[in-house]
């Protein structure tokens, strides 16, 4: 893989991105969104964007807060299981629709309608902002060819 210029070496911009992420997580917590749901959103967007760095980071984060390895293993096929709650399913559908905007140029009405049915307005905003944030982080890591951190297995 070709070595690339690391985008994290623009400290003021990177700090601003980190601040956005912190605000998203604070808004989500204030709205009653569990961290596990946010981690599923991060994982699903990162799967779609092919971001190995973020998949590595967020799978580890999810496991550390008690997420089931089984749910992470089948996340790509979430529609085919009963392992995910109604809110998680709505968040995953919204994540996919927002992440694929370049191809679809839309969040379908049925996806939006289901999301606003199961989330309050504040919860919906927090989930949507998490999708925006992780897609931005994915673009930083993928564009930079950010290597995985060294660790045992």
Coordinates of N, CA, C and O in Angstrom, one line a residue:
X1 N 0.8 -1.2 0.0 CA 0.0 0.0 0.0 C 0.9 1.2 0.0 O 1.9 1.3 0.7
X2 N 0.6 2.2 -0.8 CA 1.3 3.4 -0.9 C 1.2 4.3 0.3 O 0.1 4.5 0.8
X3 N 2.3 4.8 0.8 CA 2.3 5.6 2.0 C 1.7 7.0 1.6 O 1.9 7.5 0.5
X4 N 0.8 7.5 2.4 CA 0.1 8.7 2.1 C 0.3 9.8 3.1 O 0.8 9.5 4.3
X5 N 0.1 11.0 2.8 CA 0.1 12.1 3.8 C -1.0 11.9 4.8 O -2.1 11.7 4.4
X6 N -0.6 11.9 6.1 CA -1.6 11.7 7.1 C -2.4 13.0 7.4 O -1.8 14.0 7.6
X7 N -3.7 12.9 7.3 CA -4.5 14.1 7.5 C -4.6 14.5 9.0 O -5.0 15.6 9.3
X8 N -4.3 13.6 9.9 CA -4.3 13.9 11.3 C -3.2 14.8 11.7 O -3.1 15.3 12.8
X9 N -2.3 15.2 10.8 CA -1.2 16.1 11.1 C -1.5 17.5 10.8 O -0.7 18.4 10.7
X10 N -2.8 17.8 10.8 CA -3.3 19.2 10.8 C -4.1 19.3 12.1 O -5.3 19.2 12.2
X11 N -3.3 19.6 13.2 CA -3.8 19.5 14.5 C -5.1 20.3 14.8 O -6.0 19.8 15.5
X12 N -5.2 21.5 14.3 CA -6.4 22.3 14.6 C -7.6 21.7 13.9 O -8.7 21.8 14.5
X13 N -7.5 21.2 12.7 CA -8.6 20.6 12.0 C -9.0 19.3 12.7 O -10.2 19.0 12.9
X14 N -8.0 18.5 13.0 CA -8.2 17.2 13.7 C -8.9 17.4 15.0 O -9.9 16.7 15.4
X15 N -8.5 18.4 15.8 CA -9.1 18.7 17.1 C -10.6 19.1 16.9 O -11.4 18.7 17.7
X16 N -10.8 19.9 15.8 CA -12.2 20.3 15.6 C -13.1 19.1 15.3 O -14.2 19.0 15.7
X17 N -12.6 18.1 14.5 CA -13.3 16.9 14.2 C -13.5 16.1 15.5 O -14.6 15.6 15.7
X18 N -12.5 16.0 16.3 CA -12.6 15.3 17.6 C -13.7 16.0 18.5 O -14.5 15.3 19.2
X19 N -13.7 17.3 18.5 CA -14.8 18.0 19.2 C -16.2 17.8 18.7 O -17.1 17.6 19.5
X20 N -16.3 17.7 17.4 CA -17.6 17.3 16.8 C -18.0 15.9 17.3 O -19.2 15.7 17.8
X21 N -17.1 15.0 17.3 CA -17.4 13.6 17.8 C -17.8 13.6 19.2 O -18.8 13.0 19.6
X22 N -17.1 14.4 20.0 CA -17.4 14.5 21.5 C -18.8 15.1 21.7 O -19.6 14.6 22.5
X23 N -19.2 16.1 20.9 CA -20.5 16.7 21.0 C -21.6 15.8 20.5 O -22.7 15.7 21.1
X24 N -21.3 15.0 19.5 CA -22.3 14.0 19.0 C -22.6 13.0 20.2 O -23.7 12.6 20.5
X25 N -21.5 12.5 20.8 CA -21.7 11.5 21.8 C -22.4 12.1 23.0 O -23.2 11.4 23.7
X26 N -22.1 13.3 23.3 CA -22.8 14.0 24.5 C -24.3 14.1 24.1 O -25.1 13.8 25.0
X27 N -24.6 14.6 22.9 CA -26.0 14.8 22.5 C -26.7 13.4 22.5 O -27.9 13.3 23.0
X28 N -26.0 12.4 22.1 CA -26.6 11.0 22.1 C -26.9 10.6 23.5 O -28.0 10.1 23.8
X29 N -26.0 10.7 24.4 CA -26.2 10.3 25.8 C -27.3 11.1 26.4 O -28.2 10.6 27.1
X30 N -27.4 12.4 26.2 CA -28.4 13.3 26.7 C -29.8 12.9 26.1 O -30.8 13.1 26.8
X31 N -29.8 12.3 24.9 CA -31.1 11.9 24.3 C -31.5 10.5 24.7 O -32.5 10.0 24.3
X32 N -30.6 9.8 25.4 CA -30.9 8.5 25.8 C -30.5 7.4 24.8 O -31.0 6.3 24.9
X33 N -29.6 7.7 24.0 CA -29.0 6.7 23.0 C -27.9 6.0 23.7 O -26.9 6.7 24.1
X34 N -27.9 4.7 23.7 CA -26.8 3.9 24.3 C -25.6 3.9 23.4 O -25.7 3.9 22.2
X35 N -24.4 3.8 24.0 CA -23.2 3.8 23.3 C -23.1 2.6 22.4 O -22.5 2.7 21.3
X36 N -23.7 1.5 22.7 CA -23.7 0.3 21.9 C -24.3 0.6 20.5 O -23.8 0.1 19.5
X37 N -25.4 1.3 20.5 CA -26.1 1.7 19.3 C -25.1 2.6 18.4 O -25.0 2.4 17.2
X38 N -24.5 3.5 19.1 CA -23.5 4.4 18.3 C -22.4 3.6 17.7 O -22.0 3.8 16.6
X39 N -21.9 2.6 18.5 CA -20.8 1.7 18.0 C -21.3 0.9 16.8 O -20.5 0.7 15.9
X40 N -22.6 0.4 16.8 CA -23.1 -0.3 15.7 C -23.1 0.6 14.4 O -22.8 0.2 13.3
X41 N -23.5 1.9 14.6 CA -23.6 2.8 13.5 C -22.1 3.0 13.0 O -21.9 3.0 11.8
X42 N -21.2 3.2 13.9 CA -19.8 3.4 13.4 C -19.3 2.2 12.7 O -18.6 2.3 11.7
X43 N -19.6 1.0 13.2 CA -19.2 -0.2 12.5 C -19.8 -0.4 11.1 O -19.1 -0.7 10.2
X44 N -21.1 -0.2 11.0 CA -21.8 -0.4 9.8 C -21.3 0.6 8.7 O -21.0 0.2 7.6
X45 N -21.2 1.9 9.0 CA -20.7 2.8 8.1 C -19.2 2.5 7.7 O -18.9 2.5 6.5
X46 N -18.4 2.0 8.6 CA -17.1 1.7 8.3 C -17.0 0.4 7.5 O -16.1 0.3 6.6
X47 N -17.9 -0.5 7.6 CA -18.0 -1.7 6.7 C -18.2 -1.2 5.3 O -17.6 -1.6 4.4
X48 N -19.2 -0.3 5.2 CA -19.6 0.1 3.8 C -18.5 0.9 3.2 O -18.3 0.9 1.9
X49 N -17.8 1.7 4.0 CA -16.7 2.5 3.4 C -15.3 1.8 3.4 O -14.4 2.4 2.9
X50 N -15.3 0.6 3.8 CA -14.0 -0.2 3.7 C -12.9 0.4 4.6 O -11.8 0.3 4.2
X51 N -13.3 0.9 5.8 CA -12.3 1.5 6.6 C -11.8 0.5 7.7 O -12.4 0.4 8.8
X52 N -10.7 -0.1 7.4 CA -10.1 -1.1 8.3 C -9.7 -0.5 9.7 O -10.0 -1.1 10.7
X53 N -9.2 0.7 9.6 CA -8.8 1.4 10.9 C -9.9 1.6 11.8 O -9.9 1.2 13.0
X54 N -11.0 2.1 11.3 CA -12.2 2.4 12.1 C -12.9 1.1 12.5 O -13.4 1.0 13.6
X55 N -12.9 0.1 11.7 CA -13.5 -1.2 12.0 C -12.7 -1.8 13.2 O -13.3 -2.4 14.2
X56 N -11.4 -1.8 13.1 CA -10.6 -2.3 14.2 C -10.9 -1.5 15.5 O -11.1 -2.1 16.6
X57 N -10.9 -0.2 15.4 CA -11.1 0.6 16.6 C -12.5 0.4 17.2 O -12.6 0.2 18.4
X58 N -13.5 0.5 16.4 CA -14.8 0.5 17.0 C -15.3 -0.9 17.4 O -16.2 -1.1 18.2
X59 N -14.8 -2.0 16.7 CA -15.1 -3.3 17.2 C -14.5 -3.5 18.6 O -15.1 -4.1 19.5
X60 N -13.3 -3.1 18.8 CA -12.6 -3.2 20.1 C -13.4 -2.4 21.1 O -13.6 -2.8 22.2
X61 N -13.8 -1.1 20.8 CA -14.6 -0.3 21.7 C -15.9 -1.0 22.1 O -16.3 -1.0 23.2
X62 N -16.5 -1.5 21.1 CA -17.8 -2.2 21.3 C -17.7 -3.4 22.2 O -18.5 -3.6 23.2
X63 N -16.7 -4.2 22.0 CA -16.4 -5.4 22.8 C -16.1 -4.9 24.3 O -16.6 -5.6 25.2
X64 N -15.4 -3.9 24.4 CA -15.0 -3.4 25.8 C -16.2 -2.9 26.6 O -16.2 -3.0 27.8
X65 N -17.3 -2.5 25.9 CA -18.5 -2.1 26.7 C -19.6 -3.2 26.7 O -20.7 -2.9 27.1
X66 N -19.2 -4.4 26.3 CA -20.1 -5.5 26.5 C -20.9 -5.9 25.3 O -21.8 -6.7 25.4
X67 N -20.5 -5.4 24.1 CA -21.2 -5.8 22.9 C -20.9 -7.3 22.6 O -19.8 -7.7 22.9
X68 N -21.9 -8.0 22.0 CA -21.7 -9.4 21.7 C -20.9 -9.6 20.5 O -21.1 -8.9 19.4
X69 N -19.8 -10.4 20.5 CA -19.1 -10.7 19.3 C -20.0 -11.2 18.2 O -19.8 -10.8 17.0
X70 N -21.0 -12.0 18.6 CA -21.9 -12.6 17.6 C -22.6 -11.5 16.8 O -22.7 -11.5 15.5
X71 N -23.0 -10.4 17.4 CA -23.7 -9.3 16.7 C -22.8 -8.6 15.8 O -23.1 -8.2 14.7
X72 N -21.5 -8.4 16.3 CA -20.5 -7.8 15.4 C -20.2 -8.6 14.2 O -20.0 -8.1 13.1
X73 N -20.1 -10.0 14.4 CA -19.8 -10.9 13.3 C -20.9 -10.9 12.2 O -20.6 -11.0 11.0
X74 N -22.2 -10.7 12.6 CA -23.2 -10.7 11.6 C -23.8 -9.4 11.2 O -24.8 -9.3 10.5
X75 N -23.1 -8.3 11.7 CA -23.6 -7.0 11.4 C -23.9 -6.7 9.9 O -24.9 -6.0 9.6
X76 N -23.0 -7.2 9.1 CA -23.2 -6.9 7.6 C -24.6 -7.6 7.1 O -25.1 -7.1 6.2
X77 N -25.1 -8.6 7.8 CA -26.3 -9.2 7.5 C -27.4 -8.9 8.5 O -28.3 -9.8 8.7
X78 N -27.4 -7.8 9.1 CA -28.3 -7.5 10.2 C -29.8 -7.7 9.9 O -30.6 -8.0 10.7
X79 N -30.2 -7.5 8.6 CA -31.6 -7.7 8.2 C -32.0 -9.1 8.3 O -33.2 -9.4 8.3
X80 N -31.1 -10.0 8.3 CA -31.4 -11.5 8.3 C -31.4 -12.1 9.6 O -31.5 -13.3 9.8
X81 N -31.4 -11.3 10.7 CA -31.3 -11.8 12.1 C -32.4 -11.1 12.9 O -33.0 -10.2 12.5
X82 N -32.6 -11.7 14.1 CA -33.4 -11.1 15.1 C -32.6 -10.6 16.3 O -33.1 -10.4 17.4
X83 N -31.3 -10.4 16.0 CA -30.4 -10.0 17.1 C -30.4 -8.5 17.4 O -29.8 -8.1 18.4
X84 N -31.0 -7.7 16.6 CA -31.0 -6.2 16.7 C -32.3 -5.7 17.1 O -33.3 -6.1 16.5
X85 N -32.3 -4.7 18.0 CA -33.6 -4.1 18.4 C -34.2 -3.2 17.3 O -33.5 -2.9 16.3
X86 N -35.4 -2.8 17.5 CA -36.1 -2.0 16.6 C -35.3 -0.7 16.3 O -35.2 -0.2 15.2
X87 N -34.9 -0.1 17.4 CA -34.1 1.2 17.3 C -32.8 0.9 16.5 O -32.4 1.7 15.7
X88 N -32.1 -0.2 16.9 CA -30.8 -0.5 16.2 C -31.1 -0.7 14.7 O -30.3 -0.3 13.9
X89 N -32.2 -1.4 14.4 CA -32.5 -1.7 12.9 C -32.7 -0.4 12.2 O -32.2 -0.2 11.1
X90 N -33.5 0.5 12.8 CA -33.7 1.8 12.2 C -32.5 2.6 12.1 O -32.2 3.3 11.0
X91 N -31.6 2.6 13.1 CA -30.3 3.3 13.0 C -29.4 2.7 11.9 O -28.7 3.4 11.2
X92 N -29.4 1.4 11.8 CA -28.6 0.7 10.7 C -29.1 1.1 9.3 O -28.3 1.3 8.4
X93 N -30.4 1.1 9.2 CA -31.0 1.4 7.9 C -30.7 2.9 7.5 O -30.3 3.2 6.4
X94 N -30.8 3.8 8.5 CA -30.4 5.2 8.3 C -29.0 5.3 8.0 O -28.6 6.1 7.1
X95 N -28.1 4.6 8.7 CA -26.7 4.6 8.4 C -26.4 4.2 7.0 O -25.6 4.9 6.3
X96 N -27.0 3.1 6.6 CA -26.7 2.7 5.2 C -27.2 3.7 4.2 O -26.5 4.0 3.2
X97 N -28.4 4.3 4.4 CA -28.9 5.2 3.4 C -28.0 6.5 3.4 O -27.7 7.0 2.3
X98 N -27.6 7.0 4.5 CA -26.8 8.2 4.5 C -25.4 8.0 4.0 O -24.8 8.8 3.4
X99 N -24.9 6.8 4.3 CA -23.5 6.5 3.8 C -23.5 6.3 2.3 O -22.5 6.6 1.7
X100 N -24.6 5.8 1.7 CA -24.7 5.6 0.3 C -25.2 6.7 -0.5 O -25.6 6.6 -1.7
X101 N -25.2 7.9 0.1 CA -25.8 9.1 -0.6 C -25.2 9.4 -2.0 O -25.9 9.8 -2.9
X102 N -23.9 9.1 -2.2 CA -23.3 9.4 -3.5 C -24.0 8.5 -4.6 O -24.1 9.0 -5.7
X103 N -24.4 7.3 -4.2 CA -25.0 6.4 -5.2 C -26.5 6.7 -5.3 O -27.0 6.6 -6.4
X104 N -27.2 6.9 -4.2 CA -28.6 6.9 -4.2 C -29.2 8.3 -4.2 O -30.3 8.5 -4.7
X105 N -28.4 9.3 -3.8 CA -28.8 10.7 -3.7 C -30.1 10.9 -2.9 O -30.8 11.9 -3.1
X106 N -30.4 10.0 -2.0 CA -31.6 10.1 -1.2 C -31.5 9.2 0.1 O -30.9 8.2 0.1
X107 N -32.2 9.7 1.1 CA -32.6 8.8 2.2 C -34.1 8.5 1.9 O -34.9 9.4 2.0
X108 N -34.4 7.2 1.6 CA -35.7 6.9 1.2 C -36.7 7.2 2.4 O -36.4 7.2 3.5
X109 N -37.9 7.6 1.9 CA -39.0 8.0 2.9 C -39.2 6.9 3.9 O -39.4 7.2 5.1
X110 N -39.3 5.6 3.5 CA -39.6 4.6 4.4 C -38.5 4.5 5.5 O -38.8 4.2 6.7
X111 N -37.2 4.7 5.2 CA -36.1 4.7 6.1 C -36.3 5.8 7.1 O -36.2 5.6 8.3
X112 N -36.5 7.0 6.6 CA -36.7 8.2 7.4 C -37.9 8.0 8.3 O -37.9 8.2 9.5
X113 N -39.0 7.5 7.8 CA -40.3 7.4 8.5 C -40.1 6.4 9.7 O -40.6 6.6 10.8
X114 N -39.4 5.3 9.5 CA -39.1 4.3 10.5 C -38.2 4.9 11.6 O -38.5 4.7 12.8
X115 N -37.2 5.7 11.2 CA -36.3 6.3 12.1 C -37.1 7.3 13.0 O -36.9 7.3 14.3
X116 N -37.9 8.1 12.5 CA -38.6 9.1 13.3 C -39.7 8.5 14.1 O -40.2 9.0 15.1
X117 N -40.2 7.3 13.7 CA -41.2 6.5 14.5 C -40.5 6.0 15.8 O -41.2 6.0 16.8
X118 N -39.3 5.5 15.7 CA -38.7 4.8 16.9 C -37.8 5.7 17.7 O -37.4 5.4 18.8
X119 N -37.4 6.9 17.1 CA -36.6 7.8 17.9 C -37.3 9.1 18.1 O -38.1 9.6 17.3
X120 N -37.0 9.8 19.2 CA -37.4 11.1 19.4 C -36.6 12.0 18.4 O -35.7 11.6 17.8
X121 N -37.0 13.3 18.4 CA -36.3 14.2 17.5 C -34.8 14.3 17.9 O -33.9 14.3 17.0
X122 N -34.6 14.5 19.2 CA -33.2 14.6 19.6 C -32.4 13.3 19.4 O -31.2 13.3 19.0
X123 N -33.1 12.2 19.6 CA -32.4 10.9 19.3 C -32.1 10.8 17.8 O -31.0 10.3 17.4
X124 N -33.0 11.1 17.0 CA -32.8 11.1 15.5 C -31.6 12.0 15.1 O -30.8 11.5 14.4
X125 N -31.6 13.2 15.6 CA -30.5 14.1 15.3 C -29.2 13.5 15.8 O -28.2 13.6 15.0
X126 N -29.1 12.9 16.9 CA -27.9 12.3 17.4 C -27.4 11.2 16.6 O -26.2 11.1 16.2
X127 N -28.3 10.3 16.2 CA -27.9 9.2 15.3 C -27.5 9.7 13.9 O -26.4 9.3 13.4
X128 N -28.2 10.6 13.4 CA -27.8 11.2 12.0 C -26.5 11.9 12.1 O -25.6 11.7 11.2
X129 N -26.2 12.6 13.2 CA -24.9 13.3 13.3 C -23.8 12.3 13.5 O -22.7 12.5 13.1
X130 N -24.1 11.1 14.2 CA -23.1 10.1 14.3 C -22.8 9.5 13.0 O -21.6 9.2 12.7
X131 N -23.8 9.3 12.1 CA -23.5 8.8 10.8 C -22.6 9.8 10.0 O -21.6 9.4 9.3
X132 N -22.9 11.1 10.1 CA -22.1 12.1 9.5 C -20.7 12.1 10.0 O -19.7 12.1 9.2
X133 N -20.5 12.0 11.3 CA -19.2 12.0 11.9 C -18.4 10.8 11.5 O -17.2 11.0 11.1
X134 N -19.0 9.6 11.6 CA -18.2 8.4 11.2 C -17.8 8.4 9.7 O -16.7 8.0 9.4
X135 N -18.7 8.9 8.9 CA -18.4 8.9 7.5 C -17.2 9.9 7.3 O -16.3 9.6 6.4
X136 N -17.2 11.0 8.0 CA -16.0 11.9 7.9 C -14.7 11.2 8.4 O -13.7 11.3 7.7
X137 N -14.8 10.6 9.5 CA -13.6 9.9 10.1 C -13.2 8.8 9.1 O -12.0 8.6 8.9
X138 N -14.1 8.0 8.5 CA -13.8 7.0 7.5 C -13.0 7.6 6.3 O -12.0 7.1 5.9
X139 N -13.4 8.8 5.9 CA -12.7 9.4 4.8 C -11.3 9.9 5.2 O -10.4 9.8 4.3
X140 N -11.1 10.3 6.4 CA -9.8 10.7 6.9 C -8.9 9.4 6.8 O -7.8 9.5 6.3
X141 N -9.4 8.3 7.4 CA -8.5 7.1 7.6 C -8.3 6.4 6.2 O -7.2 6.0 5.9
X142 N -9.3 6.3 5.4 CA -9.2 5.6 4.1 C -8.3 6.4 3.2 O -7.4 5.9 2.5
X143 N -8.5 7.7 3.1 CA -7.7 8.6 2.2 C -6.2 8.6 2.6 O -5.4 8.6 1.7
X144 N -6.0 8.5 3.9 CA -4.6 8.6 4.4 C -3.9 7.2 4.5 O -2.8 7.1 4.8
X145 N -4.7 6.1 4.2 CA -4.2 4.8 4.4 C -3.7 4.6 5.8 O -2.6 4.1 6.0
X146 N -4.5 5.0 6.7 CA -4.1 4.9 8.1 C -3.9 3.5 8.5 O -4.8 2.7 8.4
X147 N -2.7 3.1 9.0 CA -2.4 1.7 9.3 C -3.1 1.3 10.6 O -3.3 2.2 11.5
X148 N -3.3 0.0 10.8 CA -3.9 -0.5 12.0 C -2.8 -0.3 13.1 O -1.6 -0.5 12.8
X149 N -3.2 -0.1 14.3 CA -2.2 0.0 15.4 C -1.6 -1.4 15.6 O -2.3 -2.4 15.4
X150 N -0.4 -1.4 16.1 CA 0.2 -2.7 16.4 C -0.4 -3.2 17.8 O -0.5 -2.5 18.7
X151 N -0.8 -4.4 17.8 CA -1.3 -5.1 19.0 C -1.3 -6.6 18.8 O -1.3 -7.0 17.6
X152 N -1.4 -7.3 19.9 CA -1.5 -8.7 19.8 C -2.9 -9.1 19.3 O -3.9 -8.7 19.8
X153 N -2.9 -9.9 18.2 CA -4.1 -10.5 17.6 C -5.3 -9.5 17.6 O -6.0 -9.0 18.1

